[in-house]
Coordinates of C-alpha atoms and ligand atoms in Angstrom, one line a residue:
X1 CA 26.4 20.0 -17.1
X2 CA 23.4 20.3 -19.5
X3 CA 22.0 23.5 -20.5
X4 CA 18.3 22.2 -21.1
X5 CA 15.2 21.6 -18.9
X6 CA 14.2 18.1 -19.3
X7 CA 12.7 14.8 -17.6
X8 CA 15.4 12.1 -18.4
X9 CA 13.8 8.4 -18.6
X10 CA 16.2 5.5 -18.2
X11 CA 14.3 2.9 -19.9
X12 CA 16.6 0.1 -18.6
X13 CA 15.1 1.0 -15.0
X14 CA 11.9 0.4 -16.2
X15 CA 13.1 -2.9 -17.5
X16 CA 14.5 -3.9 -14.4
X17 CA 11.4 -2.7 -12.2
X18 CA 9.3 -5.2 -14.4
X19 CA 11.8 -8.1 -13.9
X20 CA 12.1 -7.6 -10.3
X21 CA 8.3 -7.5 -9.9
X22 CA 8.2 -10.8 -11.9
X23 CA 10.5 -12.4 -9.3
X24 CA 7.6 -11.5 -6.8
X25 CA 4.9 -13.8 -8.9
X26 CA 4.8 -17.5 -8.9
X27 CA 6.1 -19.0 -11.8
X28 CA 3.8 -18.4 -14.9
X29 CA 2.6 -15.3 -13.0
X30 CA 2.2 -12.5 -15.6
X31 CA 3.0 -8.7 -15.6
X32 CA 0.3 -6.5 -17.3
X33 CA 2.2 -3.2 -17.4
X34 CA -0.4 -0.2 -17.1
X35 CA 1.1 2.6 -19.4
X36 CA -2.1 4.8 -19.3
X37 CA -1.5 8.7 -19.0
X38 CA 1.4 8.7 -21.2
X39 CA 3.2 6.2 -18.9
X40 CA 2.7 8.1 -16.1
X41 CA 4.2 11.2 -17.4
X42 CA 7.1 9.0 -18.6
X43 CA 6.1 8.6 -22.2
X44 CA 3.6 5.8 -23.0
X45 CA 5.2 4.2 -26.3
X46 CA 8.7 4.3 -24.9
X47 CA 7.4 2.6 -21.5
X48 CA 5.4 0.1 -23.1
X49 CA 8.5 -1.2 -25.1
X50 CA 10.8 -1.1 -21.9
X51 CA 8.3 -3.2 -19.8
X52 CA 7.8 -5.8 -22.3
X53 CA 11.6 -6.0 -22.7
X54 CA 11.7 -6.0 -18.8
X55 CA 9.3 -9.3 -18.9
X56 CA 5.9 -8.1 -18.9
X57 CA 3.3 -9.9 -21.5
X58 CA 0.5 -7.7 -21.4
X59 CA -0.5 -3.7 -21.5
X60 CA -3.2 -1.8 -19.9
X61 CA -4.2 1.9 -20.5
X62 CA -7.5 3.8 -19.8
X63 CA -9.2 4.6 -22.6
X64 CA -9.6 4.0 -26.5
X65 CA -7.1 7.2 -27.5
X66 CA -4.4 5.6 -25.7
X67 CA -5.0 2.1 -27.1
X68 CA -5.0 3.5 -30.5
X69 CA -1.8 5.2 -30.1
X70 CA -0.1 2.1 -28.4
X71 CA -1.5 -0.1 -31.5
X72 CA -0.7 2.3 -34.3
X73 CA 2.9 2.4 -33.1
X74 CA 5.2 0.1 -35.2
X75 CA 7.3 -1.3 -32.6
X76 CA 4.7 -1.7 -29.8
X77 CA 2.3 -3.5 -32.2
X78 CA 4.9 -5.7 -33.9
X79 CA 5.1 -7.1 -30.0
X80 CA 1.9 -8.4 -30.5
X81 CA 1.2 -8.2 -26.5
X82 CA -2.6 -8.1 -25.4
X83 CA -3.8 -4.5 -24.8
X84 CA -6.4 -4.2 -21.9
X85 CA -8.5 -1.2 -22.3
X86 CA -9.5 -0.8 -18.7
X87 CA -12.0 2.0 -18.9
X88 CA -15.3 2.5 -20.6
X89 CA -15.2 2.2 -24.5
X90 CA -18.2 4.2 -25.7
X91 CA -20.5 2.4 -28.4
X92 CA -19.3 4.4 -31.4
X93 CA -15.8 3.1 -30.6
X94 CA -16.7 -0.8 -29.9
X95 CA -16.2 -1.7 -33.7
X96 CA -13.1 -0.5 -33.7
X97 CA -11.9 -2.1 -30.6
X98 CA -13.1 -5.4 -31.9
X99 CA -11.2 -5.1 -35.0
X100 CA -8.1 -4.2 -33.3
X101 CA -8.3 -7.1 -31.0
X102 CA -8.4 -4.9 -27.8
X103 CA -9.2 -6.6 -24.6
X104 CA -12.5 -4.9 -23.4
X105 CA -13.7 -4.7 -19.6
X106 CA -17.5 -5.5 -19.1
X107 CA -19.6 -4.9 -16.0
X108 CA -23.2 -5.1 -17.3
X109 CA -25.4 -7.6 -18.9
X110 CA -26.8 -4.9 -21.3
X111 CA -23.2 -4.0 -22.4
X112 CA -22.3 -7.6 -22.9
X113 CA -25.2 -8.4 -24.9
X114 CA -24.5 -5.7 -27.3
X115 CA -20.8 -6.6 -27.8
X116 CA -21.7 -10.1 -28.4
X117 CA -24.5 -9.1 -30.8
X118 CA -21.8 -6.6 -32.7
X119 CA -18.8 -9.3 -32.8
X120 CA -21.5 -11.7 -34.4
X121 CA -22.8 -9.1 -37.0
X122 CA -19.1 -8.5 -37.8
X123 CA -18.1 -12.0 -37.9
X124 CA -15.2 -11.5 -35.4
X125 CA -14.4 -12.2 -32.0
X126 CA -14.2 -9.9 -29.0
X127 CA -12.1 -10.6 -26.1
X128 CA -13.4 -9.7 -22.9
X129 CA -12.7 -9.1 -19.1
X130 CA -15.4 -9.1 -16.3
X131 CA -14.9 -6.9 -13.8
X132 CA -16.4 -7.3 -10.2
X133 CA -16.8 -4.0 -8.1
X134 CA -15.4 -5.5 -4.7
X135 CA -15.4 -2.2 -3.0
X136 CA -13.6 0.3 -5.2
X137 CA -16.9 2.0 -6.1
X138 CA -15.8 2.8 -9.5
X139 CA -16.3 0.7 -12.7
X140 CA -17.4 -2.8 -12.3
X141 CA -20.6 -4.5 -11.1
X142 CA -21.3 -4.6 -7.1
X143 CA -23.5 -7.6 -7.7
X144 CA -21.6 -10.7 -7.7
X145 CA -24.4 -12.7 -9.4
X146 CA -24.6 -10.2 -12.2
X147 CA -21.3 -10.5 -12.8
X148 CA -21.2 -14.2 -12.9
X149 CA -24.3 -13.9 -15.1
X150 CA -22.1 -11.8 -17.7
X151 CA -19.1 -14.2 -17.5
X152 CA -21.4 -17.4 -18.2
X153 CA -23.0 -15.6 -20.9
X154 CA -19.6 -14.3 -22.4
X155 CA -18.4 -18.0 -22.2
X156 CA -21.3 -19.1 -24.1
X157 CA -21.3 -16.5 -26.7
X158 CA -19.6 -17.9 -30.2
X159 CA -18.0 -14.8 -31.0
X160 CA -16.9 -13.7 -27.6
X161 CA -13.8 -14.9 -25.8
X162 CA -14.3 -14.9 -22.1
X163 CA -10.3 -13.9 -21.2
X164 CA -10.3 -12.5 -17.6
X165 CA -12.1 -11.7 -14.3
X166 CA -11.0 -8.8 -12.6
X167 CA -11.4 -6.2 -9.5
X168 CA -9.4 -3.2 -8.0
X169 CA -8.2 -2.5 -4.9
X170 CA -9.2 0.6 -3.2
X171 CA -6.6 0.3 -0.1
X172 CA -3.9 -1.9 -1.2
X173 CA -1.5 1.1 -0.3
X174 CA -2.8 1.6 3.2
X175 CA -1.0 -1.2 5.2
X176 CA -3.1 -0.8 8.4
X177 CA -6.4 -1.2 6.6
X178 CA -8.7 -3.9 6.7
X179 CA -11.0 -3.6 4.1
X180 CA -8.1 -4.8 1.5
X181 CA -8.7 -8.1 3.2
X182 CA -12.7 -7.8 2.7
X183 CA -12.1 -6.9 -0.9
X184 CA -10.1 -9.9 -1.4
X185 CA -12.3 -12.3 -0.3
X186 CA -15.3 -10.9 -2.1
X187 CA -13.0 -11.2 -5.3
X188 CA -12.2 -14.8 -4.5
X189 CA -15.6 -16.3 -3.5
X190 CA -16.6 -14.5 -6.9
X191 CA -13.8 -15.7 -9.1
X192 CA -12.8 -18.9 -7.8
X193 CA -15.9 -21.0 -9.0
X194 CA -15.6 -19.3 -12.3
X195 CA -12.0 -20.4 -12.5
X196 CA -12.9 -23.8 -11.8
X197 CA -15.4 -23.8 -14.5
X198 CA -13.2 -21.9 -16.9
X199 CA -9.6 -22.6 -16.2
X200 CA -8.1 -20.8 -19.1
X201 CA -9.5 -17.6 -17.9
X202 CA -7.1 -15.2 -16.3
X203 CA -7.7 -13.8 -12.8
X204 CA -6.2 -10.6 -11.9
X205 CA -6.6 -8.0 -9.2
X206 CA -3.3 -6.5 -7.9
X207 CA -2.0 -3.2 -8.7
X208 CA 1.5 -2.3 -7.5
X209 CA 0.6 -2.1 -3.8
X210 CA -1.0 -5.3 -3.7
X211 CA 1.6 -6.9 -6.1
X212 CA 4.4 -6.0 -3.2
X213 CA 2.1 -6.4 -0.3
X214 CA 0.5 -9.9 -0.6
X215 CA 1.2 -12.7 -2.8
X216 CA -2.4 -14.3 -2.3
X217 CA -3.4 -11.2 -4.7
X218 CA -1.3 -12.1 -7.5
X219 CA -3.7 -14.9 -9.1
X220 CA -2.7 -15.3 -12.7
X221 CA -1.6 -11.5 -13.7
X222 CA -1.0 -8.4 -11.6
X223 CA -1.5 -5.3 -13.2
X224 CA 1.4 -2.6 -12.0
X225 CA 2.0 1.0 -12.8
X226 CA 3.7 3.1 -10.4
X227 CA 6.1 0.4 -9.5
X228 CA 7.3 -0.2 -13.0
X229 CA 8.4 3.5 -13.1
X230 CA 10.3 2.9 -9.9
X231 CA 8.0 4.8 -7.5
X232 CA 6.9 3.3 -4.5
X233 CA 2.9 2.7 -4.3
X234 CA 3.3 3.3 -0.4
X235 CA 4.9 6.6 -0.7
X236 CA 8.1 5.6 0.9
X237 CA 11.6 5.7 -0.3
X238 CA 11.6 3.4 -3.5
X239 CA 14.9 1.6 -2.5
X240 CA 13.3 0.0 0.2
X241 CA 11.2 -2.3 -1.9
X242 CA 14.5 -2.5 -4.7
X243 CA 12.8 -0.1 -6.9
X244 CA 14.6 2.3 -9.2
X245 CA 13.0 5.6 -10.2
X246 CA 13.1 5.9 -13.9
X247 CA 12.8 9.6 -14.1
X248 CA 15.0 12.5 -13.5
X249 CA 13.9 15.9 -13.4
X250 CA 16.8 18.2 -14.3
X251 CA 17.5 22.0 -15.4
X252 CA 20.2 24.4 -14.8
X253 CA 21.2 27.6 -13.0
X254 CA 20.5 29.9 -15.7
X255 CA 21.5 33.0 -13.9
X256 CA 23.3 33.9 -10.4
X257 CA 22.4 37.3 -8.7
X258 CA 23.1 38.8 -5.4
X259 CA 20.2 39.7 -3.4
X260 CA 20.9 42.1 -0.6
X261 CA 19.3 41.7 2.7
X262 CA 15.9 43.4 2.5
X263 CA 15.2 42.8 -1.4
X264 CA 12.8 40.1 -2.4
X265 CA 12.5 37.6 -5.5
X266 CA 9.5 36.5 -7.5
X267 CA 5.8 37.3 -7.5
X268 CA 4.1 38.5 -4.4
X269 CA 7.4 39.0 -2.7
X270 CA 7.0 35.7 -0.5
X271 CA 10.8 35.5 -0.2
X272 CA 12.6 38.6 1.1
X273 CA 16.5 38.0 2.1
X274 CA 17.2 38.5 5.7
X275 CA 20.9 38.8 4.9
X276 CA 23.0 39.0 1.7
X277 CA 22.8 35.7 -0.5
X278 CA 23.2 34.7 -4.0
X279 CA 20.0 33.3 -5.9
X280 CA 20.2 30.9 -8.9
X281 CA 17.4 31.4 -11.3
X282 CA 16.2 28.1 -12.8
X283 CA 14.3 27.8 -16.0
X284 CA 11.4 25.2 -14.9
X285 CA 8.1 26.6 -13.6
X286 CA 4.4 25.4 -13.4
X287 CA 4.4 25.5 -17.0
X288 CA 6.4 22.5 -16.9
X289 CA 4.4 20.6 -14.3
X290 CA 6.7 22.1 -11.3
X291 CA 3.7 23.0 -9.1
X292 CA 3.1 26.5 -7.4
X293 CA 2.7 24.5 -4.3
X294 CA 6.5 24.2 -4.2
X295 CA 6.7 27.7 -3.5
X296 CA 9.3 28.0 -0.5
X297 CA 8.6 24.4 -0.4
X298 CA 10.9 22.3 -2.2
X299 CA 14.6 21.6 -2.4
X300 CA 17.1 21.5 -5.8
X301 CA 20.5 20.0 -6.0
X302 CA 22.9 22.2 -7.2
X303 CA 26.6 21.7 -7.0
X304 CA 25.9 18.1 -4.9
X305 CA 24.2 20.2 -2.4
X306 CA 20.5 20.7 -1.2
X307 CA 19.2 24.2 -1.6
X308 CA 16.1 25.6 -0.6
X309 CA 13.7 26.8 -3.6
X310 CA 12.8 30.2 -2.4
X311 CA 10.0 32.4 -3.4
X312 CA 7.1 31.7 -5.8
X313 CA 7.2 29.3 -8.5
X314 CA 6.4 31.1 -11.7
X315 CA 5.2 29.6 -15.0
X316 CA 8.5 29.4 -16.6
X317 CA 11.2 29.8 -13.5
X318 CA 12.0 29.2 -9.9
X319 CA 14.8 30.9 -7.6
X320 CA 17.0 28.9 -5.2
X321 CA 18.8 30.2 -2.5
X322 CA 22.5 29.7 -3.2
X323 CA 23.8 31.0 -0.1
X324 CA 26.3 33.9 0.8
X325 CA 29.5 32.3 -0.2
X326 CA 31.6 33.7 -3.0
X327 CA 31.6 30.6 -4.6
X328 CA 28.2 30.7 -5.5
X329 CA 28.7 32.7 -8.2
X330 CA 30.7 29.7 -9.9
X331 CA 27.2 27.8 -9.8
X332 CA 26.1 29.5 -12.8
X333 CA 25.6 27.1 -15.8
X334 CA 25.3 24.2 -13.3
X335 CA 23.2 21.3 -13.5
X336 CA 19.7 21.6 -11.0
X337 CA 18.2 18.4 -10.3
X338 CA 14.8 18.7 -9.0
X339 CA 14.0 15.0 -8.8
X340 CA 17.0 12.6 -9.0
X341 CA 20.4 12.0 -7.5
X342 CA 23.5 14.3 -7.6
X343 CA 26.5 13.5 -5.4
X344 CA 25.4 12.0 -2.3
X345 CA 22.2 13.8 -2.3
X346 CA 18.8 12.5 -3.6
X347 CA 15.3 14.1 -4.1
X348 CA 12.5 11.5 -5.0
X349 CA 9.1 12.0 -6.6
X350 CA 7.7 10.9 -2.9
X351 CA 9.5 13.8 -1.4
X352 CA 7.8 16.2 -3.7
X353 CA 4.7 14.4 -3.3
X354 CA 4.6 15.0 0.5
X355 CA 5.7 18.6 0.1
X356 CA 2.6 19.0 -2.0
X357 CA 0.4 16.8 -0.1
X358 CA -0.2 14.6 -2.8
X359 CA 1.1 11.4 -4.3
X360 CA 3.8 10.8 -6.5
X361 CA 1.2 9.6 -9.4
X362 CA 0.0 13.1 -9.6
X363 CA 3.7 14.8 -9.4
X364 CA 4.6 12.4 -12.5
X365 CA 1.6 12.7 -14.5
X366 CA 1.6 16.4 -13.9
X367 CA 4.7 17.2 -15.9
X368 CA 3.6 19.0 -18.9
X369 CA 4.5 18.2 -22.5
X370 CA 6.8 21.5 -22.4
X371 CA 9.2 19.4 -20.2
X372 CA 11.2 17.6 -22.6
X373 CA 11.3 13.9 -22.4
X374 CA 14.8 12.4 -23.1
X375 CA 15.2 8.5 -23.2
X376 CA 18.3 6.3 -22.6
X377 CA 19.2 3.2 -21.5
X378 CA 21.6 3.5 -18.3
X379 CA 23.4 6.6 -19.8
X380 CA 23.5 5.8 -23.3
X381 CA 21.2 8.1 -25.2
X382 CA 18.5 6.4 -27.2
X383 CA 18.7 6.9 -30.9
X384 CA 15.3 8.2 -32.1
X385 CA 14.3 10.2 -29.3
Ligands
PLP1 C1 -8.0 -0.6 -12.7 C2 -6.4 -0.4 -12.2 N1 -5.6 -1.4 -12.4 C3 -4.1 -1.3 -12.3 C4 -3.6 0.1 -11.8 C5 -2.1 0.4 -11.5 O1 -2.2 0.9 -10.4 P1 -1.1 1.3 -9.9 O2 -0.2 2.5 -10.6 O3 -1.0 1.6 -8.4 O4 0.0 0.1 -9.7 C6 -4.5 1.2 -11.9 C7 -4.1 2.4 -11.9 O5 -4.7 3.4 -11.4 C8 -6.0 0.7 -12.5 O6 -6.8 1.7 -12.6

């Protein structure tokens, strides 16, 4: 029993998920752990360490603020894993990115020549990955010839190291979709001759879904996010693919009260009791990221039993129907699990996502800073959390 509201993160699960993903790859295949968005809400720095302990050899983030935070962390910094900044880096940050040795993604000739010139002026080496937009329609050039010209220029420039050739799939998580195949072919057609010309470059394309779905996408490295945290990229039960959810969201029953038939609970009176029942009040709400869309639309595990969240989710609390039984009063102070296991019952982030008509990514990323993160290794509390 714990009288806090928290997201517990088991770093050992992240380690095992990484090891499990590496098991999918051919020998020598590398895993880049995607730890952007504060490690998908799990805590970027802790997760980066856990992923590297589990065998990942690269880290990826979205932008410079995240890269900076990782690079200045003593422990992560000391592990010396290459750090890929996948999103755009503004010109004002380029010098810092080069000094820090971050891996930069390039998709225009103009940007490439600006980087090469800056690196030459600084008398330093800049590490670049060229991105082909094979169909995602976001960053990257759609023009394969331009992408080749960028890669060739990078390889020829004295202060530039061509490190990678990359793309990103739009529909890897949609198993019945043909577009995935189309993207893969487009990417292979572009990357193969370049890889032949520059055998040392890393070819990388796969996110978690592609990694688990099709070994042809693995190339030299995969970039996995959601699966390292133990969530299923296809929105299914993570156990089906041997993934261990690393995060548990739990609170406690802070008050129990009898709600007579006809009485209501919460804003807008969206729950009115049809019979006498006990309500448990649990101190977690949309201020913690437990979304209002879960009003009358979620279960909570209390005393090893699934109980319905009733009424409107408030900023700081929810109400749960504990039932009419006299033993309901004894549930005061009991742990309330919102995501995780209790007894034989389990609520996954995928279940919560389905109820909200979204994806587990958004559920995890949406947990706010107010929700305290607690780190452990298989139940052993981590020392300086
Ligand atoms: C470019 C890129 N690569 C890899 C990933 C990791 O994707 P996933 O979390 O589905 O494994 C992301 C995440 O959105 C991404 O933007």
